[in-house]
Amino acid sequence: MRTWKWMFTAALLVAVSAAAQQPAPQSADKTVTAAQPDPVSSTADVTRPVTAPITADATQPAETPAQQPSVTPSSTASTPSQTSAPAPVPAPSALPQPTTMDQVVDRFIEREHGLMKVLSTRTPVVETYLQDLTADPQLGPVPSSDHYFLGRIDMGETVDRKDYLKEQDKGMEERLMGGFKKLYKVQYQPMGFSWMVYADRTDFDRTHYEFHYIRREFLGDVRCLVFDVTPKKNSGRGRFLGRVWVEDQDFNIVRLNGTYAPAPRNSYFFHMDSWRLNLIPGYWVPSFIYSEEGDFSAGIKNKIAFKAQTRIWGYDLKKDGKDDELTQIRVDSVKDESPTAQDASPLQAEREWQQQAEDNVIERLTRAGLLAPEGDVDKILQTVVNNLEVTNNIDLPRPVRTRVLLTAPLETFSVGNTIVISRGLIDVLPDEASLAAVLSHELAHIVLGHNLGSKYAFNDRMLFSDDSTYANLGFKHIPEEETAADKKAIDLLNNSPYAQKLDNVGLFLKALQSRAGQLNALLTTHLGNPLAENGTVSRLSALSSKGPALDNAKLDQVAALPLGGRIKINPWDDKAEMVKTVPVAITSARDKMPFEVTPFYPRLARYGANSTSPTTAANAPSGN
Ligand SMILES: [Zn+2]
């Protein structure tokens, strides 16, 4: 039946390895680097001392083209995602362009309030992943434990967060949010690190703040005006203190960096770096927040040392309401594609039933903001699955599909013929063989007929609120099936093009084992079986003895990657794509940062201008 062969396409390898930190750039990466604008040039303007009020040339490109067409003819395949964005009316055209810094300040204050209004009906997903730090003599600050928060945040007037996880780590949150809770007890629920989506939700104005123009600076492709923001005397506690970057066309804030002050006695405000993306015409929506505390220099004893990434996505999700749900019952999502008009045979009926369950689950998880819509990353995943299938002569009645779970914890599961793998797991895998290894375990479940999902073919089982998704869906196998799937997976790998590269998989499993005791939250799965239990990596354990010993001092040994290096999520429509980054040479053991969180540095671009990965377009299966 199958006429196609497995492939290691050069393009696939580039796509999977380009984002990785490489000990040395490889020749295959050249096409990628060539397509990248020089990152150094983005800061070229930084040092220019601009103290004068804004000059004509600074505003020159701003003839208010804010409402650029939502679809540009030249845009590539992944741009249509933006058509789903509604076009909130930015209405900057009514106002004259600011000619003085004072007018710029007035404008971005007004734009900030406009953003709050535009987003006030939204309930995006907020995820915070936090690693407590301890000092390691060789590796510097390393994770000692970790915490995970996931919920939906209501961007309306009263900020509320609905938690997806039943057992939140309230202790940690309340300790850190002590100051906020005291001050804003009535107005704010503890909302953790999503606090800094705005500088000041209620009083961002000249009465409460001083604004000082600093300089112009490029963030990515976007020219910005930089202002320091300080609270005025007696303006109250917990005011924003820091810096904002304001883009110079519509004068929206695109980045905030700082903390809150003054802190009440015995409480604590942490520092945050908050980034926004121009995902809808005229507005920049809060997308990433990095937080970090702690000082490991000699003689300093810090009680709190941590780093945390907060990601916001799912702005375009439907508001989760009971009324909504009842109207969303689907009669049937399975098309009758049988060649004749006959009734289904018993086996055929069973398969249709399973597909209905699979479609229900995938659709429900997507609607809850937990799964990315089908996209470019799936093409890469499916190519790897295909390599395993073809070389093992696996011929299933329906093709295996893949989808990306949008969350950080390292997890895979399968429902029907769909394999789901988390964003965090794809991020940390060092190479294609390791990706094949984690996918092979789920493919083995499918091949062995370990189908769990058929109860979800009943549509009433899809009727639950988004925040109780984890309580209502689950795809954990019994231990016997896990063992059988691991065994089968090894067979599949040994027969595959990845057979010669399983040393890398062994190395990855060793790296995971070395951190498993500290990264309990990252290894806690919410839908599938965990990779490790009680601090011991159990998944594919037959491979864990393969490969060289883990050696931090060996700079060319990259066993696992930091989080965030491979998958980029569009916070508006949840689409996932491979990150394009230039490989950066590792110069010390501290550069490896396996499984760790790092600051965000997204390359900012204006709406419609962010052309997307030409590298993935080249991945279309062709020949060979
Ligand atoms: Zn399993």
XYZ file of C-alpha atoms in Angstrom, residues 183 231-232 234-241 260-265 267 269:
19
model
C -3.529 45.871 49.346
C 5.071 56.718 41.217
C 4.535 60.199 42.609
C 1.943 59.734 48.345
C 0.318 58.061 45.403
C -0.177 54.914 47.421
C 1.492 51.604 47.810
C 2.081 48.969 45.186
C 2.545 51.395 42.317
C 4.453 50.452 39.189
C 8.120 51.416 39.258
C 5.895 47.686 42.417
C 6.648 50.118 45.180
C 6.614 50.892 47.961
C 6.123 47.451 49.420
C 4.197 47.207 52.663
C 6.154 46.065 55.678
C 5.795 41.779 52.217
C 6.936 42.580 45.342
